[in-house]
Structure formats: C-alpha cells, structure tokens
C-alpha cells in the first residue's frame, strides 16, 4: 500500500539505469533543504535561504571519497513545484554507483526511499494535477511513438479532464440551487424553476451522452488507428506496406492475386503510429478461396478507421473502368474509403488513365509522393478530435464503468425532473452523478484506487 504521509522527505534516482552523460536524484518533502545541505556544497550558501526556484552549481561530497564530485542543484523551496512542496533535483555524472552512493547520502541525512509513483502521487494530493493528468504522466513515460506522446501530452495538459471538471462544477451549482430550495419548501420559495432544472439537466445529459456513446469503441487500452489497404489484384498494396514498414512484411509478386489472406503490420513512419492491414485484391468471387478473402476483407473494413483504396497508375481504359466499379462498391460498404494512386513510376500519359478523385499519386518503389501520403495520413489519423479519443488506455479502463454509472444516474435525474418528482430524490440522483465524475477526475478518491494507479509507476516518478 502506498504511504500517504506527506511529512516525510523522499528521495530516488529519477533517471533510467545505465551509463549516461548525466543522472538525477530527485527529492521532495518539508526537509528537502536540510537533507540537501548535508551533502551539497556551493561557493555561496545563499541557495539555502532562497524564496523561489533556483539553480546553482557546486559539488557532492561522499564520505570515503577523496574528491568533490561536480553537481548541479535545482531547488524549488516552496509549494510552487511539481509535487506542491519543497523539491530538489541533484544532477551529476550518470554513473550508476555514483548515483546510488549519492542517494545513500540523502538517506543518511534524513530522507527515505520514494515508492513507485510517489512524486506524482504527492502532486495529485497537493492539487497540482488531477487523477487523469497523473495517469498521463505514466503515458508520457511509456510513449513508444510520436502519436502516443501527443495523446499523453494532451491528457496531461487537461484536454480530457477539463470538460469533465466543467460538467461536474455545473452540476454542483445546480445541486446547490436545488438544496437551497429544500430549506424553504414550506414558504413556497422557488430558487430555480423546474423548467430551468430540466434545461440544465438536458444540456449535461447531451454532453455526457456524447462521451458515453463513443466509449465502446474508444475507451479501450488500444488507441492505435487501423488503416486498411484495398484495391484490385496487383495494385501495389503489398509493395506500399513493405515500404512503410521498412521490412519485407508482405510477399510481392508481379502475378495478380498473390495476397489471399490479410496481413496486419504495426507501422511507425514519419512520426505516425498506426496498424496497416493489407487485404486480398478485389475481384469476382469465382471460387471458395476468393469468397473467404472477401469476407475477411469486409471484416477488416468494418473495424478500421478508414480504407485506403489503391488505384495503380498503369491501368488501361478498360482496367480503369473496372477499378472504378470496384471502388464504388467499396465506398458503398463504408463511408471511410479514400483513394490514392500507386505505381506512379509506371505512368505513361498516352497509355494510362488516372482517377480524378485520387488524393495522392505515389510510387512505393522510388519514393515519389510519399511525403504527400504522410501528410494525408497525418490529417486522417488526427482529424477526430472527440474527447474520448485522447483517453489513455489506463484512464479508459478505470473510467469506463464509472462513466456508465454517471450516465445512468443523470438519466434518472432528468426523468425525475420531468415527472415532477420531489426535489429530495432529484438531489440524490445528482449526487450520484457528481460522485461518479469526481471518481474519474480524482475529486473523489479511495486509498485502494490510488494504490492501484500509482503502483504502476516506476520509482522516481
């Protein structure tokens, strides 16, 4: 169980283990200055009386060593720190034995070892971050690609929690108005008309319903977008997948129909992170194998964020007409079909026909048009700015059930207001909604909840 004693001064190595140019010891707690004073020396001692953040150069003296070790101290002497209490970071050479010896000196002068996530836990308990932002810290640490980092930074900056906080505050104000009227129920004084209560509940209901309605597909531990490659046989889909994956992920052949199954590959390209699915070419279902390929392709289309239709640039007039027919069929099955032109290195204006609605013309062989494809994918993959897409998997898993209970309680409150139910019962429903929203942002918490979240952090964070 996490130690919630904020009067302790804690310390830990805050940088990853292993050799590096620099390493950092992080401390936080009321006695931070006292602890640091026991092992850090500077040419001037005025830093000990600093009233605001300060950075000074000096040295660390470890008993048994003959030399002073150069170090830099960054000190936040008051509550204006990440943790909301005095905090310090000692940066020195990134030698693991040296960092461990320095940490041992911090312990010798009164600090104790920090538990996993304890620095961020203190930031939460001191009101510096809410619970959703605290989980975003873990998301930043664990981000594997630029897109993962963007999602985590958006959540850390309040892009997810602020709408929930605003909604909760509106409902708190409404509850205050309703409960104020309960004190004067015998005097026929109406603090807020029932029609206004219904209107305010309807607004809150619409906001929460919008979030709840998107939660089944978005509030999951896997926030990666899925892109399906589709097109006629030998349209260059597999070659494009190999180019974007920088690997021989798919078998490439000039013989049409080489791909009969679908192939999923995790792509990290041009700062983008998504799953790319190569599917069998579109053709008439003349045999059971082709029919099975078609069923698999439609299953992948249904679960994808959008479909990238590949029209090769070396089509004759008849082939272009057939390609258009198949593209129209794909577009009729999904509203997320987008067309690009592939094999542009083979294009000859006097022989071939290009589709007029293609958004990008490219060659996966010589790289032509790949910059434009990256721009198109970046726009498509980040165009959905709905609230729930920015929720990290850890936050989503924790909030999914709570969000549902908040929605049900708010629905009950709205029905009660419309039916003329007594204000006491209406207020009870509102409290349930407010408590549920508080659990999501951390305004309402339990020790077990905090332990479950912060124990996933590494020590020093």
XYZ file of C-alpha atoms in Angstrom:
461
model
C 0.000 0.000 0.000
C 1.314 3.467 -0.881
C 2.500 5.645 2.001
C 0.367 8.803 2.081
C 2.458 10.550 4.767
C 3.304 13.898 3.174
C 5.506 14.958 6.103
C 8.285 12.570 5.045
C 11.040 13.765 2.752
C 11.530 11.245 -0.038
C 14.362 10.668 -2.500
C 15.001 8.451 -5.529
C 17.077 8.186 -8.684
C 14.899 9.831 -11.338
C 16.811 8.774 -14.465
C 16.912 5.405 -16.186
C 19.591 2.950 -15.002
C 22.775 2.515 -17.038
C 25.665 4.672 -18.203
C 24.740 8.173 -19.379
C 26.154 11.654 -19.592
C 24.100 12.761 -16.598
C 21.897 11.311 -13.899
C 19.472 12.905 -11.434
C 18.495 12.371 -7.814
C 15.042 13.781 -7.002
C 13.887 14.795 -3.513
C 10.591 16.167 -2.190
C 9.234 16.972 1.255
C 9.384 19.517 4.078
C 13.024 18.755 4.962
C 14.357 18.855 1.412
C 16.674 21.830 2.012
C 18.018 20.272 5.230
C 18.746 16.949 3.537
C 20.447 18.558 0.532
C 22.512 20.801 2.808
C 24.124 17.700 4.299
C 25.768 16.611 1.037
C 25.757 19.503 -1.461
C 28.288 22.324 -1.289
C 28.346 25.512 -3.382
C 30.607 28.553 -3.489
C 27.801 30.506 -1.876
C 25.363 29.220 0.700
C 22.618 31.710 -0.151
C 20.658 29.000 -2.000
C 19.593 27.624 1.376
C 17.522 30.755 2.015
C 16.057 31.014 -1.490
C 12.412 32.054 -1.682
C 11.890 30.984 -5.318
C 13.226 28.369 -7.704
C 16.982 28.496 -8.108
C 19.693 26.560 -9.957
C 23.279 26.529 -8.603
C 26.450 24.649 -9.433
C 28.550 23.029 -6.737
C 29.759 19.620 -5.691
C 28.751 16.485 -3.811
C 30.990 15.132 -1.033
C 30.607 11.433 -0.290
C 32.420 10.115 2.818
C 35.302 7.843 1.863
C 35.973 9.589 -1.454
C 38.877 11.968 -1.763
C 37.339 14.281 -4.345
C 34.385 16.586 -4.607
C 32.094 15.473 -7.433
C 30.762 18.297 -9.663
C 26.976 18.590 -9.460
C 24.125 20.951 -10.234
C 21.278 21.630 -7.810
C 17.832 22.772 -8.938
C 15.721 23.757 -5.941
C 12.050 24.649 -5.562
C 11.911 25.832 -1.922
C 8.127 26.159 -1.540
C 4.834 24.765 -2.833
C 5.411 26.069 -6.379
C 6.909 22.791 -7.542
C 5.689 19.719 -9.388
C 4.895 17.974 -6.095
C 3.392 21.015 -4.392
C 6.026 21.012 -1.626
C 9.782 21.764 -1.354
C 11.555 19.795 -4.063
C 15.099 19.430 -5.388
C 16.992 17.687 -8.177
C 20.712 16.954 -7.962
C 22.277 16.303 -11.363
C 25.737 14.761 -11.700
C 27.625 12.297 -13.894
C 25.387 9.406 -14.979
C 27.432 6.710 -13.266
C 25.144 4.223 -11.516
C 27.417 3.501 -8.488
C 27.899 7.254 -8.035
C 24.161 7.932 -8.188
C 23.465 5.145 -5.705
C 26.133 6.485 -3.327
C 24.593 9.969 -3.548
C 21.148 8.542 -2.849
C 22.542 6.708 0.176
C 23.826 10.054 1.479
C 20.316 11.529 1.081
C 19.013 8.669 3.229
C 21.763 9.221 5.792
C 20.693 12.871 6.154
C 17.033 12.108 6.801
C 15.258 11.210 3.550
C 13.563 7.887 2.913
C 13.264 5.979 -0.346
C 10.375 7.039 -2.557
C 7.829 4.403 -3.505
C 6.690 3.881 -7.128
C 4.796 6.938 -8.333
C 5.081 8.765 -5.020
C 6.271 12.060 -6.531
C 3.254 12.169 -8.865
C 1.008 10.960 -6.044
C 2.078 13.965 -3.978
C 1.419 16.242 -6.955
C -2.113 14.824 -7.067
C -2.737 15.028 -3.317
C -1.460 18.621 -3.272
C -3.770 19.641 -6.113
C -1.099 20.124 -8.771
C -2.620 17.551 -11.155
C -5.903 15.671 -11.238
C -6.122 11.894 -11.478
C -6.468 11.815 -15.266
C -3.406 14.055 -15.634
C -1.469 11.867 -13.187
C -2.161 8.830 -15.361
C -0.999 10.860 -18.356
C 2.429 11.184 -16.706
C 2.694 7.409 -16.965
C 1.531 7.658 -20.573
C 4.351 10.116 -21.366
C 6.905 7.792 -19.774
C 5.642 4.752 -21.683
C 5.039 6.502 -25.042
C 6.593 4.478 -27.857
C 5.887 6.796 -30.781
C 5.135 10.443 -31.518
C 1.381 9.773 -31.671
C 1.435 8.043 -28.261
C 3.275 11.061 -26.840
C 0.810 13.522 -28.402
C -2.138 11.708 -26.832
C -0.452 11.612 -23.412
C 0.581 15.280 -23.528
C -2.955 16.321 -24.468
C -4.301 14.426 -21.459
C -1.569 15.878 -19.233
C -2.436 19.431 -20.294
C -6.064 18.949 -19.247
C -7.575 18.246 -22.671
C -9.526 15.318 -21.247
C -10.242 16.226 -17.650
C -11.260 19.877 -18.087
C -14.600 19.148 -19.835
C -15.415 16.622 -17.095
C -14.470 19.128 -14.381
C -16.603 21.834 -16.026
C -19.558 19.449 -16.246
C -19.176 18.434 -12.606
C -18.988 22.084 -11.496
C -22.183 22.916 -13.422
C -23.989 20.041 -11.730
C -22.645 21.092 -8.316
C -24.088 24.570 -8.867
C -27.413 23.045 -9.877
C -27.421 20.801 -6.806
C -26.713 23.827 -4.593
C -29.698 25.663 -6.091
C -31.997 22.663 -5.571
C -30.859 22.037 -1.983
C -31.211 25.736 -1.139
C -34.848 25.461 -2.136
C -35.311 22.490 0.229
C -34.689 24.799 3.187
C -37.679 26.957 2.188
C -40.061 24.273 0.970
C -42.775 25.375 3.394
C -42.558 29.022 2.280
C -43.261 28.406 -1.404
C -39.940 29.985 -2.452
C -38.542 28.546 -5.710
C -34.797 29.137 -6.030
C -34.660 27.644 -9.518
C -37.725 26.946 -11.697
C -38.297 23.304 -12.604
C -38.184 24.241 -16.308
C -34.669 25.635 -15.815
C -33.634 22.491 -13.909
C -34.797 20.376 -16.855
C -32.959 22.583 -19.332
C -29.691 22.421 -17.372
C -30.005 18.659 -16.952
C -30.690 18.238 -20.675
C -27.506 20.139 -21.501
C -25.477 17.986 -19.110
C -27.188 14.857 -20.410
C -26.256 15.707 -24.016
C -22.614 16.263 -23.067
C -22.327 13.057 -21.080
C -24.303 11.011 -23.602
C -21.920 12.105 -26.331
C -18.965 10.823 -24.299
C -20.733 7.659 -23.203
C -21.910 6.920 -26.733
C -18.357 6.888 -28.065
C -16.896 4.896 -25.183
C -17.385 1.332 -26.523
C -15.044 1.945 -29.471
C -12.704 4.500 -27.980
C -12.314 3.789 -24.266
C -10.039 0.807 -24.739
C -6.433 0.015 -23.922
C -5.540 0.106 -27.614
C -5.736 3.623 -29.055
C -3.923 2.759 -32.312
C -5.740 3.664 -35.512
C -6.363 0.940 -38.136
C -5.896 1.590 -41.863
C -6.963 -1.000 -44.456
C -5.249 -1.189 -47.863
C -7.641 -2.284 -50.616
C -7.701 -2.380 -54.401
C -7.664 -4.660 -57.416
C -5.151 -7.527 -57.538
C -1.580 -6.362 -58.228
C -2.413 -2.755 -57.325
C 0.810 -2.265 -55.351
C -0.708 -2.639 -51.893
C 1.888 -5.101 -50.572
C 4.767 -3.045 -52.001
C 3.395 0.019 -50.202
C 3.066 -1.913 -46.931
C 6.689 -3.076 -47.232
C 7.826 0.498 -47.871
C 6.001 1.937 -44.865
C 7.038 -0.925 -42.557
C 10.642 -0.797 -43.815
C 10.564 -4.599 -43.950
C 9.611 -7.449 -46.237
C 6.333 -7.758 -44.407
C 4.317 -8.911 -47.421
C 5.130 -11.210 -50.328
C 5.414 -9.148 -53.514
C 4.952 -10.658 -56.976
C 4.026 -9.400 -60.468
C 1.440 -12.203 -60.532
C -2.000 -10.861 -59.654
C -3.679 -12.352 -56.594
C -0.528 -13.126 -54.588
C -2.209 -11.927 -51.380
C -5.075 -14.240 -50.413
C -5.172 -13.642 -46.645
C -4.905 -10.322 -44.836
C -1.705 -9.098 -43.167
C -1.592 -6.692 -40.219
C 1.587 -4.720 -39.517
C 2.297 -2.078 -36.835
C 3.646 0.993 -38.616
C 5.892 3.679 -37.106
C 6.595 6.041 -40.001
C 7.137 9.805 -40.317
C 6.103 10.331 -36.685
C 2.867 8.374 -37.222
C 1.861 5.199 -35.379
C -0.935 3.003 -36.710
C -1.853 -0.529 -37.779
C -1.831 -1.166 -41.534
C -3.819 -4.111 -42.907
C -3.061 -5.436 -46.394
C -6.048 -7.303 -47.883
C -6.616 -9.546 -50.898
C -7.316 -7.838 -54.212
C -10.900 -7.108 -55.251
C -12.136 -9.477 -57.950
C -15.135 -11.553 -58.854
C -15.694 -14.369 -56.309
C -15.163 -17.292 -58.656
C -14.088 -19.842 -56.041
C -14.332 -20.538 -52.273
C -10.856 -19.080 -51.609
C -11.754 -15.759 -53.213
C -15.036 -15.699 -51.295
C -13.214 -16.325 -47.995
C -10.772 -13.496 -48.825
C -13.711 -11.201 -49.490
C -15.313 -11.992 -46.118
C -12.026 -11.343 -44.299
C -11.582 -8.051 -46.152
C -15.054 -6.849 -45.192
C -14.430 -7.794 -41.552
C -11.256 -5.696 -41.550
C -13.058 -2.804 -43.243
C -15.744 -2.821 -40.556
C -13.195 -2.484 -37.746
C -10.921 0.052 -39.474
C -10.763 3.823 -39.072
C -10.612 4.270 -42.835
C -9.902 2.387 -46.067
C -7.091 3.427 -48.416
C -8.043 2.343 -51.946
C -5.020 1.834 -54.207
C -5.580 2.556 -57.914
C -2.425 1.748 -59.936
C -1.275 4.384 -62.421
C -0.665 1.897 -65.251
C -4.284 0.963 -65.996
C -5.786 0.762 -69.450
C -9.177 2.327 -70.142
C -10.987 -0.973 -69.534
C -8.998 -1.702 -66.370
C -9.647 1.817 -65.079
C -13.383 1.303 -65.583
C -13.255 -1.969 -63.630
C -11.193 -0.289 -60.890
C -13.829 2.462 -60.645
C -16.574 -0.149 -60.374
C -14.818 -1.930 -57.517
C -14.023 1.370 -55.758
C -17.679 2.398 -55.936
C -18.586 -0.969 -54.423
C -16.091 -0.462 -51.577
C -17.375 3.073 -50.973
C -20.926 1.715 -50.740
C -19.841 -0.624 -47.942
C -18.023 2.039 -45.894
C -18.131 5.820 -45.684
C -14.420 5.836 -44.896
C -12.994 4.943 -48.351
C -10.224 7.242 -49.650
C -8.463 6.798 -52.989
C -4.765 7.132 -53.796
C -2.802 6.368 -56.970
C 0.007 3.797 -56.707
C 2.755 2.664 -59.141
C 3.190 6.228 -60.388
C 6.659 5.301 -61.676
C 4.900 3.276 -64.419
C 2.540 6.026 -65.533
C 2.569 6.957 -69.256
C 0.060 9.719 -70.128
C -0.599 8.458 -73.634
C -1.441 4.916 -72.442
C -2.831 5.090 -68.940
C -5.783 6.643 -67.118
C -5.584 8.267 -63.679
C -8.627 8.531 -61.373
C -9.771 12.109 -60.959
C -10.658 11.743 -57.268
C -7.247 10.426 -56.155
C -5.794 12.467 -53.273
C -2.149 11.371 -53.679
C -0.069 9.899 -56.536
C 2.930 7.905 -55.348
C 5.470 5.237 -56.099
C 6.491 2.893 -53.304
C 9.438 1.826 -55.484
C 11.205 5.191 -55.926
C 9.577 7.153 -53.083
C 7.697 9.664 -55.239
C 4.706 11.139 -53.404
C 5.441 9.534 -50.026
C 5.720 12.977 -48.396
C 2.212 13.769 -49.633
C 0.981 10.404 -48.341
C 2.474 11.177 -44.915
C 0.623 14.499 -44.870
C -2.647 12.836 -45.876
C -2.312 10.113 -43.239
C -1.420 12.670 -40.574
C -4.587 14.605 -41.383
C -6.759 11.474 -41.434
C -5.307 9.915 -38.297
C -5.649 13.073 -36.217
C -8.865 14.525 -37.657
C -11.149 13.034 -34.969
C -10.874 15.498 -32.103
C -13.627 13.975 -29.992
C -12.891 13.930 -26.283
C -12.684 10.182 -25.820
C -10.008 9.518 -28.440
C -7.479 11.272 -26.232
C -8.018 8.992 -23.236
C -5.063 6.783 -22.453
C -5.750 3.097 -22.058
C -5.088 3.169 -18.302
C -7.528 6.043 -17.798
C -10.115 4.459 -20.083
C -10.106 1.106 -18.306
C -10.583 2.821 -14.939
C -13.284 5.251 -16.078
C -15.360 3.119 -18.427
C -17.667 1.628 -15.783
C -17.834 4.830 -13.740
C -18.819 6.810 -16.820
C -21.697 4.419 -17.416
C -22.995 4.793 -13.859
C -22.761 8.593 -14.138
C -24.806 8.484 -17.330
C -27.487 6.283 -15.765
C -27.776 8.489 -12.666
C -28.048 11.629 -14.802
C -30.705 9.961 -16.948
C -32.622 9.133 -13.749
C -32.305 12.746 -12.548
C -33.643 14.056 -15.850
C -36.616 11.692 -15.745
C -37.306 12.727 -12.153
C -37.256 16.411 -13.078
C -39.654 15.860 -15.979
C -42.108 13.811 -13.913
C -42.270 16.289 -11.037
C -40.538 14.007 -8.514
C -39.710 15.604 -5.153
C -36.526 17.679 -5.085
C -35.031 15.430 -2.389
C -34.976 12.451 -4.781
C -33.738 14.598 -7.650
C -30.877 15.844 -5.471
C -29.955 12.249 -4.564
C -29.583 11.359 -8.262
C -27.476 14.447 -8.855
C -25.124 13.499 -6.012
C -24.539 10.124 -7.670
C -23.595 11.823 -10.930
C -21.279 14.262 -9.172
C -19.581 11.500 -7.184
C -19.025 9.426 -10.333
C -17.472 12.363 -12.203
C -15.354 13.026 -9.117
C -14.042 9.458 -9.199
C -12.901 9.974 -12.780
C -11.000 13.205 -12.152
C -9.914 12.364 -8.605
C -12.092 14.875 -6.769
C -13.476 11.782 -5.021
C -10.946 9.022 -4.233
C -10.165 5.996 -2.169
C -6.833 4.712 -0.941
C -7.350 1.479 -2.863
C -7.904 3.417 -6.091
C -4.752 5.476 -5.606
C -2.729 2.379 -4.798
C -3.959 0.645 -7.937
C -3.000 3.584 -10.156
C 0.284 4.805 -8.708
C 1.797 1.390 -8.032
C 2.180 1.036 -11.819
C 4.673 3.905 -11.893
C 8.410 3.395 -11.659
C 10.395 4.687 -8.694
C 11.497 8.299 -9.112
C 8.339 9.467 -10.919
